[in-house]
Every structure is written in structure tokens, then in C-alpha cells.
Amino acid sequence: MQPPFRVEESAGAAERRAAAVQRQREMTGVDEALIDRVVEAFYARVRDDALIGPIFADRVGDWGPHLAQMKRFWSSVVLASGVYQGRPMPKHLPLPIDARHFDRWLTLFQDTVRDLCPPQAAAAFMERARRIAESLELGVANAHGVLLAPGERFRAPSPPWTEDA
């Protein structure tokens, strides 16, 4: 009796992955060089941004490793390269962020891809960026005990007012 699944040798899997990545490059117009430019330009904007810049500044001491990780992340997200093995949700859950921060992140990202990418590549990046932002916002809301209805946005609770504040 044959098993209900087939275990493939890693060489065959690697070849299939490489072919799939190449198809994504051709379909989207995105390649590693474009990912590199987008990530570098986007995070330059992030560092200068009054709303989200301080959140990153408080947590990213050495930008080199962070940018390298973000390049692997976007390669995996846009090209399905599989080079990113991290878990972004746990890293975002404790951050002091809500819908305003996700909106700003998306605006900066959209401005960056619009400025640097051909339209098809910009669309590929933005489709995924919107899904990522929505997923992270849902996760952050859930971590705060808030279950969002479809279309609802997360607003972080304000600290209670005190006379001394």
C-alpha cells in the first residue's frame, strides 16, 4: 500500500520553489533588487515620520539587521521565496499601536512603492501590505481583548484622565 502523500527530495522541492519564485518575478515585476530599494526607502521614511518613527526608534537599535530581515520578509511575501522564517505577530502585539499607526504605515508604504515601482509591482506590494496591516491590526486588537467586527478598526484605549495628568 502506498502512503497517501509523497515525500519529495529537497532538490526537487528547491527546483519547484525556484520556478515558482521566477513566475512571481515575471507576473509582478518584483525582484530582489526592487525589494531592496523599496525596503531601504520605506524605512528611511519611517525613521523620519512623527507618528510611527518613535515606535521604531524605541525598538530598533541597529537598522542593518532589521532591514535585512524586512528584505527577507518581503521576498517571502511577494515572491513566495520562503527566505523569511520569522513570526511577525508576536513582535507587534506589545507595541503601542492602533488603526492610526497601521494607516500611516500603509500611507508611507504606498508612497514608497508608487515612487519606486512600475504599476504592476506597486499593486503586488500594496495588495499584500493591506492584508498584512489588516491581519496585524486584528491581532493587536485581540491582544487588547477587543474583537473587531468586519470593517471595524482598533483604537487603543486611552489612559484614564486624572487631575494630575
N, C-alpha and C. Protein backbone atom coordinates (compact mmCIF):
# COMPACT_ATOMS: atom_id res chain seq x y z
N MET A 1 0.84 -1.19 0.00
CA MET A 1 0.00 0.00 0.00
C MET A 1 0.88 1.24 0.00
N GLN A 2 0.57 2.17 -0.88
CA GLN A 2 1.33 3.41 -0.99
C GLN A 2 0.82 4.43 0.02
N PRO A 3 1.73 5.23 0.59
CA PRO A 3 1.29 6.27 1.52
C PRO A 3 0.42 7.30 0.79
N PRO A 4 -0.48 7.97 1.52
CA PRO A 4 -1.38 8.93 0.88
C PRO A 4 -0.70 10.23 0.46
N PHE A 5 0.57 10.36 0.73
CA PHE A 5 1.31 11.55 0.33
C PHE A 5 2.66 11.12 -0.18
N ARG A 6 3.31 12.02 -0.85
CA ARG A 6 4.61 11.71 -1.43
C ARG A 6 5.66 12.64 -0.82
N VAL A 7 6.70 12.10 -0.24
CA VAL A 7 7.80 12.89 0.29
C VAL A 7 8.80 13.07 -0.84
N GLU A 8 9.10 14.32 -1.13
CA GLU A 8 9.99 14.62 -2.24
C GLU A 8 11.39 14.93 -1.73
N GLU A 9 12.35 14.68 -2.56
CA GLU A 9 13.72 15.03 -2.21
C GLU A 9 13.85 16.55 -2.23
N SER A 10 14.75 17.05 -1.42
CA SER A 10 14.88 18.50 -1.28
C SER A 10 15.30 19.17 -2.59
N ALA A 11 16.06 18.49 -3.42
CA ALA A 11 16.47 19.08 -4.69
C ALA A 11 15.26 19.36 -5.58
N GLY A 12 14.32 18.43 -5.61
CA GLY A 12 13.12 18.66 -6.41
C GLY A 12 12.29 19.80 -5.85
N ALA A 13 12.20 19.86 -4.54
CA ALA A 13 11.45 20.95 -3.90
C ALA A 13 12.12 22.28 -4.16
N ALA A 14 13.44 22.31 -4.10
CA ALA A 14 14.18 23.55 -4.34
C ALA A 14 13.98 24.03 -5.78
N GLU A 15 13.96 23.10 -6.71
CA GLU A 15 13.75 23.47 -8.12
C GLU A 15 12.34 24.02 -8.33
N ARG A 16 11.36 23.38 -7.70
CA ARG A 16 9.99 23.87 -7.83
C ARG A 16 9.83 25.26 -7.19
N ARG A 17 10.46 25.45 -6.05
CA ARG A 17 10.40 26.76 -5.38
C ARG A 17 11.04 27.82 -6.28
N ALA A 18 12.20 27.52 -6.84
CA ALA A 18 12.89 28.48 -7.71
C ALA A 18 12.03 28.82 -8.93
N ALA A 19 11.36 27.83 -9.48
CA ALA A 19 10.49 28.09 -10.63
C ALA A 19 9.29 28.94 -10.23
N ALA A 20 8.74 28.68 -9.04
CA ALA A 20 7.60 29.48 -8.56
C ALA A 20 8.02 30.92 -8.30
N VAL A 21 9.19 31.11 -7.72
CA VAL A 21 9.69 32.47 -7.48
C VAL A 21 9.90 33.19 -8.80
N GLN A 22 10.45 32.50 -9.77
CA GLN A 22 10.67 33.12 -11.08
C GLN A 22 9.34 33.52 -11.72
N ARG A 23 8.32 32.67 -11.60
CA ARG A 23 7.00 33.03 -12.13
C ARG A 23 6.47 34.28 -11.44
N GLN A 24 6.65 34.38 -10.11
CA GLN A 24 6.20 35.57 -9.38
C GLN A 24 6.95 36.81 -9.85
N ARG A 25 8.26 36.68 -10.08
CA ARG A 25 9.03 37.82 -10.59
C ARG A 25 8.44 38.30 -11.93
N GLU A 26 8.15 37.33 -12.80
CA GLU A 26 7.63 37.68 -14.12
C GLU A 26 6.22 38.27 -14.04
N MET A 27 5.39 37.73 -13.16
CA MET A 27 4.00 38.20 -13.06
C MET A 27 3.91 39.57 -12.40
N THR A 28 4.76 39.83 -11.41
CA THR A 28 4.63 41.06 -10.63
C THR A 28 5.61 42.15 -11.05
N GLY A 29 6.71 41.78 -11.67
CA GLY A 29 7.76 42.75 -11.95
C GLY A 29 8.63 43.05 -10.73
N VAL A 30 8.45 42.26 -9.69
CA VAL A 30 9.23 42.45 -8.46
C VAL A 30 10.40 41.48 -8.48
N ASP A 31 11.58 41.99 -8.14
CA ASP A 31 12.75 41.14 -7.95
C ASP A 31 13.47 41.59 -6.69
N GLU A 32 14.54 40.91 -6.35
CA GLU A 32 15.25 41.21 -5.11
C GLU A 32 15.82 42.61 -5.10
N ALA A 33 16.28 43.10 -6.26
CA ALA A 33 16.83 44.46 -6.32
C ALA A 33 15.74 45.50 -6.01
N LEU A 34 14.54 45.27 -6.53
CA LEU A 34 13.43 46.20 -6.25
C LEU A 34 13.02 46.12 -4.78
N ILE A 35 12.97 44.91 -4.25
CA ILE A 35 12.66 44.75 -2.82
C ILE A 35 13.67 45.52 -1.98
N ASP A 36 14.94 45.42 -2.33
CA ASP A 36 15.99 46.13 -1.60
C ASP A 36 15.74 47.64 -1.62
N ARG A 37 15.44 48.19 -2.79
CA ARG A 37 15.20 49.64 -2.90
C ARG A 37 13.96 50.06 -2.12
N VAL A 38 12.90 49.27 -2.23
CA VAL A 38 11.65 49.60 -1.53
C VAL A 38 11.87 49.59 -0.01
N VAL A 39 12.49 48.55 0.50
CA VAL A 39 12.69 48.45 1.95
C VAL A 39 13.58 49.59 2.45
N GLU A 40 14.66 49.86 1.77
CA GLU A 40 15.55 50.95 2.19
C GLU A 40 14.82 52.30 2.18
N ALA A 41 14.11 52.59 1.11
CA ALA A 41 13.41 53.88 1.01
C ALA A 41 12.26 53.98 2.00
N PHE A 42 11.52 52.90 2.16
CA PHE A 42 10.38 52.90 3.09
C PHE A 42 10.85 53.17 4.51
N TYR A 43 11.86 52.46 4.96
CA TYR A 43 12.30 52.64 6.34
C TYR A 43 13.01 53.96 6.56
N ALA A 44 13.56 54.57 5.50
CA ALA A 44 14.07 55.94 5.64
C ALA A 44 12.90 56.87 5.95
N ARG A 45 11.78 56.66 5.28
CA ARG A 45 10.58 57.47 5.55
C ARG A 45 10.04 57.19 6.95
N VAL A 46 10.04 55.93 7.34
CA VAL A 46 9.56 55.55 8.67
C VAL A 46 10.36 56.27 9.74
N ARG A 47 11.67 56.25 9.60
CA ARG A 47 12.53 56.87 10.63
C ARG A 47 12.24 58.35 10.77
N ASP A 48 11.81 59.02 9.69
CA ASP A 48 11.53 60.45 9.72
C ASP A 48 10.09 60.77 10.09
N ASP A 49 9.24 59.76 10.23
CA ASP A 49 7.82 60.00 10.46
C ASP A 49 7.54 60.30 11.93
N ALA A 50 6.74 61.35 12.17
CA ALA A 50 6.44 61.78 13.54
C ALA A 50 5.58 60.78 14.30
N LEU A 51 4.71 60.03 13.62
CA LEU A 51 3.82 59.10 14.31
C LEU A 51 4.46 57.74 14.56
N ILE A 52 4.98 57.11 13.52
CA ILE A 52 5.50 55.75 13.71
C ILE A 52 7.01 55.70 13.89
N GLY A 53 7.71 56.75 13.52
CA GLY A 53 9.16 56.77 13.69
C GLY A 53 9.61 56.51 15.12
N PRO A 54 8.99 57.18 16.12
CA PRO A 54 9.42 56.94 17.51
C PRO A 54 9.20 55.50 17.98
N ILE A 55 8.19 54.84 17.49
CA ILE A 55 7.94 53.45 17.88
C ILE A 55 9.09 52.57 17.40
N PHE A 56 9.53 52.79 16.17
CA PHE A 56 10.66 52.04 15.66
C PHE A 56 11.94 52.43 16.37
N ALA A 57 12.14 53.73 16.61
CA ALA A 57 13.36 54.21 17.25
C ALA A 57 13.54 53.60 18.63
N ASP A 58 12.43 53.39 19.34
CA ASP A 58 12.49 52.79 20.68
C ASP A 58 12.89 51.32 20.64
N ARG A 59 12.75 50.67 19.50
CA ARG A 59 12.95 49.22 19.45
C ARG A 59 14.04 48.75 18.51
N VAL A 60 14.42 49.57 17.55
CA VAL A 60 15.43 49.15 16.58
C VAL A 60 16.70 49.95 16.85
N GLY A 61 17.68 49.28 17.42
CA GLY A 61 18.95 49.94 17.70
C GLY A 61 19.88 49.90 16.50
N ASP A 62 19.92 48.76 15.84
CA ASP A 62 20.80 48.55 14.69
C ASP A 62 19.92 48.28 13.48
N TRP A 63 19.84 49.24 12.58
CA TRP A 63 18.94 49.13 11.44
C TRP A 63 19.39 48.09 10.41
N GLY A 64 20.69 47.80 10.35
CA GLY A 64 21.18 46.84 9.35
C GLY A 64 20.49 45.49 9.43
N PRO A 65 20.51 44.83 10.58
CA PRO A 65 19.84 43.53 10.69
C PRO A 65 18.32 43.63 10.48
N HIS A 66 17.71 44.72 10.94
CA HIS A 66 16.26 44.87 10.75
C HIS A 66 15.93 44.99 9.27
N LEU A 67 16.69 45.80 8.55
CA LEU A 67 16.43 45.95 7.11
C LEU A 67 16.66 44.64 6.37
N ALA A 68 17.69 43.90 6.74
CA ALA A 68 17.94 42.60 6.09
C ALA A 68 16.77 41.66 6.35
N GLN A 69 16.25 41.67 7.57
CA GLN A 69 15.11 40.81 7.88
C GLN A 69 13.88 41.24 7.09
N MET A 70 13.66 42.55 6.97
CA MET A 70 12.50 43.04 6.22
C MET A 70 12.62 42.72 4.73
N LYS A 71 13.81 42.68 4.21
CA LYS A 71 14.00 42.29 2.80
C LYS A 71 13.66 40.81 2.61
N ARG A 72 14.06 39.98 3.57
CA ARG A 72 13.68 38.56 3.50
C ARG A 72 12.17 38.41 3.63
N PHE A 73 11.58 39.19 4.54
CA PHE A 73 10.13 39.14 4.73
C PHE A 73 9.40 39.46 3.42
N TRP A 74 9.75 40.58 2.79
CA TRP A 74 9.05 40.97 1.56
C TRP A 74 9.35 40.02 0.41
N SER A 75 10.53 39.43 0.37
CA SER A 75 10.81 38.41 -0.64
C SER A 75 9.87 37.22 -0.46
N SER A 76 9.67 36.82 0.78
CA SER A 76 8.77 35.70 1.05
C SER A 76 7.33 36.07 0.77
N VAL A 77 6.94 37.29 1.09
CA VAL A 77 5.54 37.71 0.91
C VAL A 77 5.20 37.92 -0.56
N VAL A 78 6.06 38.62 -1.29
CA VAL A 78 5.73 38.95 -2.68
C VAL A 78 6.15 37.87 -3.65
N LEU A 79 7.31 37.27 -3.42
CA LEU A 79 7.82 36.28 -4.37
C LEU A 79 7.61 34.84 -3.93
N ALA A 80 7.12 34.63 -2.72
CA ALA A 80 6.96 33.27 -2.17
C ALA A 80 8.29 32.53 -2.13
N SER A 81 9.36 33.28 -1.81
CA SER A 81 10.71 32.70 -1.82
C SER A 81 10.98 31.80 -0.62
N GLY A 82 10.27 32.00 0.47
CA GLY A 82 10.48 31.19 1.66
C GLY A 82 11.73 31.54 2.44
N VAL A 83 12.36 32.68 2.18
CA VAL A 83 13.61 33.01 2.86
C VAL A 83 13.39 33.64 4.23
N TYR A 84 12.17 34.03 4.55
CA TYR A 84 11.86 34.59 5.87
C TYR A 84 11.21 33.50 6.71
N GLN A 85 11.73 33.31 7.90
CA GLN A 85 11.20 32.26 8.77
C GLN A 85 10.68 32.82 10.09
N GLY A 86 10.48 34.12 10.18
CA GLY A 86 10.06 34.73 11.43
C GLY A 86 8.57 34.66 11.68
N ARG A 87 8.18 35.23 12.81
CA ARG A 87 6.78 35.30 13.21
C ARG A 87 6.47 36.76 13.57
N PRO A 88 5.93 37.54 12.65
CA PRO A 88 5.74 38.96 12.91
C PRO A 88 4.68 39.27 13.97
N MET A 89 3.66 38.46 14.10
CA MET A 89 2.57 38.80 15.02
C MET A 89 3.06 38.99 16.45
N PRO A 90 3.79 38.05 17.05
CA PRO A 90 4.22 38.25 18.44
C PRO A 90 5.04 39.52 18.65
N LYS A 91 5.77 39.95 17.64
CA LYS A 91 6.58 41.15 17.76
C LYS A 91 5.73 42.41 17.78
N HIS A 92 4.56 42.36 17.16
CA HIS A 92 3.70 43.54 17.08
C HIS A 92 2.70 43.65 18.23
N LEU A 93 2.38 42.55 18.86
CA LEU A 93 1.33 42.55 19.89
C LEU A 93 1.60 43.51 21.05
N PRO A 94 2.83 43.62 21.55
CA PRO A 94 3.03 44.51 22.70
C PRO A 94 3.23 45.99 22.32
N LEU A 95 3.25 46.30 21.04
CA LEU A 95 3.51 47.68 20.63
C LEU A 95 2.34 48.61 20.94
N PRO A 96 2.61 49.86 21.25
CA PRO A 96 1.55 50.84 21.49
C PRO A 96 1.00 51.38 20.17
N ILE A 97 0.28 50.52 19.45
CA ILE A 97 -0.19 50.88 18.11
C ILE A 97 -1.68 50.57 17.97
N ASP A 98 -2.30 51.30 17.03
CA ASP A 98 -3.70 51.05 16.70
C ASP A 98 -3.93 51.42 15.23
N ALA A 99 -5.17 51.61 14.86
CA ALA A 99 -5.53 51.85 13.45
C ALA A 99 -4.76 53.03 12.86
N ARG A 100 -4.55 54.08 13.64
CA ARG A 100 -3.82 55.25 13.12
C ARG A 100 -2.42 54.86 12.66
N HIS A 101 -1.76 54.00 13.41
CA HIS A 101 -0.40 53.60 13.07
C HIS A 101 -0.38 52.72 11.83
N PHE A 102 -1.35 51.81 11.74
CA PHE A 102 -1.42 50.97 10.55
C PHE A 102 -1.74 51.80 9.31
N ASP A 103 -2.63 52.78 9.45
CA ASP A 103 -2.95 53.66 8.32
C ASP A 103 -1.72 54.45 7.87
N ARG A 104 -0.96 54.95 8.84
CA ARG A 104 0.24 55.72 8.50
C ARG A 104 1.27 54.82 7.83
N TRP A 105 1.45 53.59 8.37
CA TRP A 105 2.36 52.62 7.79
C TRP A 105 1.99 52.37 6.32
N LEU A 106 0.69 52.16 6.08
CA LEU A 106 0.23 51.90 4.72
C LEU A 106 0.44 53.11 3.81
N THR A 107 0.21 54.30 4.33
CA THR A 107 0.41 55.51 3.52
C THR A 107 1.87 55.65 3.12
N LEU A 108 2.77 55.49 4.07
CA LEU A 108 4.19 55.59 3.76
C LEU A 108 4.62 54.50 2.79
N PHE A 109 4.10 53.30 2.99
CA PHE A 109 4.45 52.19 2.10
C PHE A 109 3.91 52.45 0.69
N GLN A 110 2.67 52.91 0.61
CA GLN A 110 2.09 53.19 -0.71
C GLN A 110 2.86 54.30 -1.42
N ASP A 111 3.21 55.36 -0.70
CA ASP A 111 4.01 56.44 -1.31
C ASP A 111 5.33 55.89 -1.83
N THR A 112 5.95 55.00 -1.07
CA THR A 112 7.25 54.44 -1.46
C THR A 112 7.12 53.60 -2.72
N VAL A 113 6.18 52.67 -2.74
CA VAL A 113 6.07 51.80 -3.92
C VAL A 113 5.58 52.58 -5.14
N ARG A 114 4.74 53.57 -4.91
CA ARG A 114 4.30 54.41 -6.04
C ARG A 114 5.49 55.14 -6.66
N ASP A 115 6.40 55.62 -5.80
CA ASP A 115 7.56 56.36 -6.29
C ASP A 115 8.62 55.48 -6.95
N LEU A 116 8.73 54.22 -6.52
CA LEU A 116 9.84 53.38 -6.96
C LEU A 116 9.48 52.26 -7.93
N CYS A 117 8.22 51.88 -7.98
CA CYS A 117 7.85 50.65 -8.70
C CYS A 117 7.02 50.94 -9.94
N PRO A 118 7.15 50.07 -10.94
CA PRO A 118 6.17 50.10 -12.03
C PRO A 118 4.80 49.76 -11.45
N PRO A 119 3.72 50.18 -12.10
CA PRO A 119 2.38 49.99 -11.53
C PRO A 119 2.06 48.56 -11.13
N GLN A 120 2.42 47.58 -11.92
CA GLN A 120 2.10 46.19 -11.59
C GLN A 120 2.83 45.74 -10.32
N ALA A 121 4.08 46.14 -10.16
CA ALA A 121 4.84 45.79 -8.96
C ALA A 121 4.27 46.51 -7.74
N ALA A 122 3.94 47.79 -7.91
CA ALA A 122 3.35 48.56 -6.80
C ALA A 122 2.05 47.90 -6.35
N ALA A 123 1.24 47.46 -7.29
CA ALA A 123 -0.03 46.79 -6.95
C ALA A 123 0.23 45.49 -6.19
N ALA A 124 1.23 44.73 -6.60
CA ALA A 124 1.55 43.48 -5.90
C ALA A 124 1.99 43.75 -4.46
N PHE A 125 2.85 44.74 -4.29
CA PHE A 125 3.27 45.10 -2.94
C PHE A 125 2.07 45.55 -2.11
N MET A 126 1.24 46.43 -2.65
CA MET A 126 0.15 47.01 -1.87
C MET A 126 -0.93 45.99 -1.52
N GLU A 127 -1.21 45.08 -2.42
CA GLU A 127 -2.20 44.04 -2.11
C GLU A 127 -1.78 43.28 -0.86
N ARG A 128 -0.53 42.92 -0.81
CA ARG A 128 -0.03 42.17 0.33
C ARG A 128 0.10 43.05 1.57
N ALA A 129 0.55 44.30 1.40
CA ALA A 129 0.70 45.21 2.53
C ALA A 129 -0.64 45.46 3.22
N ARG A 130 -1.70 45.61 2.45
CA ARG A 130 -3.02 45.83 3.05
C ARG A 130 -3.46 44.61 3.87
N ARG A 131 -3.23 43.43 3.34
CA ARG A 131 -3.59 42.21 4.08
C ARG A 131 -2.76 42.07 5.36
N ILE A 132 -1.49 42.39 5.27
CA ILE A 132 -0.61 42.31 6.44
C ILE A 132 -1.08 43.29 7.51
N ALA A 133 -1.34 44.53 7.10
CA ALA A 133 -1.78 45.55 8.07
C ALA A 133 -3.10 45.13 8.72
N GLU A 134 -4.03 44.63 7.93
CA GLU A 134 -5.32 44.20 8.49
C GLU A 134 -5.12 43.05 9.48
N SER A 135 -4.31 42.08 9.12
CA SER A 135 -4.07 40.94 9.99
C SER A 135 -3.40 41.37 11.29
N LEU A 136 -2.38 42.22 11.19
CA LEU A 136 -1.70 42.68 12.40
C LEU A 136 -2.63 43.51 13.27
N GLU A 137 -3.44 44.36 12.66
CA GLU A 137 -4.38 45.17 13.45
C GLU A 137 -5.39 44.28 14.18
N LEU A 138 -5.88 43.26 13.51
CA LEU A 138 -6.80 42.32 14.16
C LEU A 138 -6.11 41.62 15.34
N GLY A 139 -4.86 41.22 15.14
CA GLY A 139 -4.12 40.56 16.20
C GLY A 139 -3.85 41.48 17.39
N VAL A 140 -3.48 42.71 17.12
CA VAL A 140 -3.24 43.68 18.19
C VAL A 140 -4.53 43.95 18.95
N ALA A 141 -5.62 44.13 18.22
CA ALA A 141 -6.92 44.36 18.88
C ALA A 141 -7.26 43.18 19.78
N ASN A 142 -7.11 41.98 19.26
CA ASN A 142 -7.41 40.77 20.03
C ASN A 142 -6.54 40.70 21.29
N ALA A 143 -5.28 41.09 21.17
CA ALA A 143 -4.39 41.07 22.33
C ALA A 143 -4.84 42.06 23.41
N HIS A 144 -5.60 43.08 22.99
CA HIS A 144 -6.16 44.05 23.93
C HIS A 144 -7.57 43.66 24.38
N GLY A 145 -7.99 42.46 24.01
CA GLY A 145 -9.31 41.99 24.41
C GLY A 145 -10.44 42.56 23.59
N VAL A 146 -10.12 43.05 22.39
CA VAL A 146 -11.13 43.65 21.51
C VAL A 146 -11.33 42.75 20.30
N LEU A 147 -12.56 42.33 20.09
CA LEU A 147 -12.90 41.54 18.91
C LEU A 147 -13.55 42.48 17.91
N LEU A 148 -12.88 42.71 16.79
CA LEU A 148 -13.37 43.65 15.80
C LEU A 148 -14.40 43.00 14.88
N ALA A 149 -15.46 43.73 14.61
CA ALA A 149 -16.45 43.30 13.62
C ALA A 149 -15.89 43.63 12.23
N PRO A 150 -16.43 43.00 11.19
CA PRO A 150 -15.95 43.32 9.83
C PRO A 150 -16.04 44.82 9.58
N GLY A 151 -14.94 45.38 9.11
CA GLY A 151 -14.88 46.81 8.80
C GLY A 151 -14.58 47.70 9.99
N GLU A 152 -14.60 47.15 11.18
CA GLU A 152 -14.33 47.93 12.39
C GLU A 152 -12.82 48.09 12.56
N ARG A 153 -12.41 49.21 13.12
CA ARG A 153 -10.99 49.49 13.33
C ARG A 153 -10.67 49.52 14.82
N PHE A 154 -9.42 49.24 15.14
CA PHE A 154 -8.99 49.21 16.53
C PHE A 154 -8.45 50.57 16.95
N ARG A 155 -8.99 51.09 18.01
CA ARG A 155 -8.48 52.31 18.65
C ARG A 155 -8.00 51.92 20.04
N ALA A 156 -6.74 52.17 20.31
CA ALA A 156 -6.18 51.82 21.61
C ALA A 156 -6.91 52.59 22.70
N PRO A 157 -7.19 51.93 23.80
CA PRO A 157 -7.86 52.63 24.89
C PRO A 157 -6.97 53.73 25.44
N SER A 158 -7.58 54.86 25.75
CA SER A 158 -6.84 55.97 26.35
C SER A 158 -6.69 55.72 27.84
N PRO A 159 -5.58 56.15 28.40
CA PRO A 159 -5.47 56.01 29.86
C PRO A 159 -6.51 56.89 30.53
N PRO A 160 -6.98 56.49 31.69
CA PRO A 160 -8.00 57.30 32.36
C PRO A 160 -7.44 58.67 32.72
N TRP A 161 -8.31 59.66 32.65
CA TRP A 161 -7.91 61.02 32.99
C TRP A 161 -7.75 61.13 34.49
N THR A 162 -6.71 61.81 34.87
CA THR A 162 -6.54 62.13 36.28
C THR A 162 -6.24 63.62 36.39
N GLU A 163 -6.55 64.18 37.52
CA GLU A 163 -6.33 65.60 37.73
C GLU A 163 -4.84 65.94 37.65
N ASP A 164 -3.99 65.00 37.99
CA ASP A 164 -2.55 65.25 37.99
C ASP A 164 -1.93 65.16 36.61
N ALA A 165 -2.64 64.62 35.67
CA ALA A 165 -2.08 64.39 34.35
C ALA A 165 -1.87 65.65 33.55
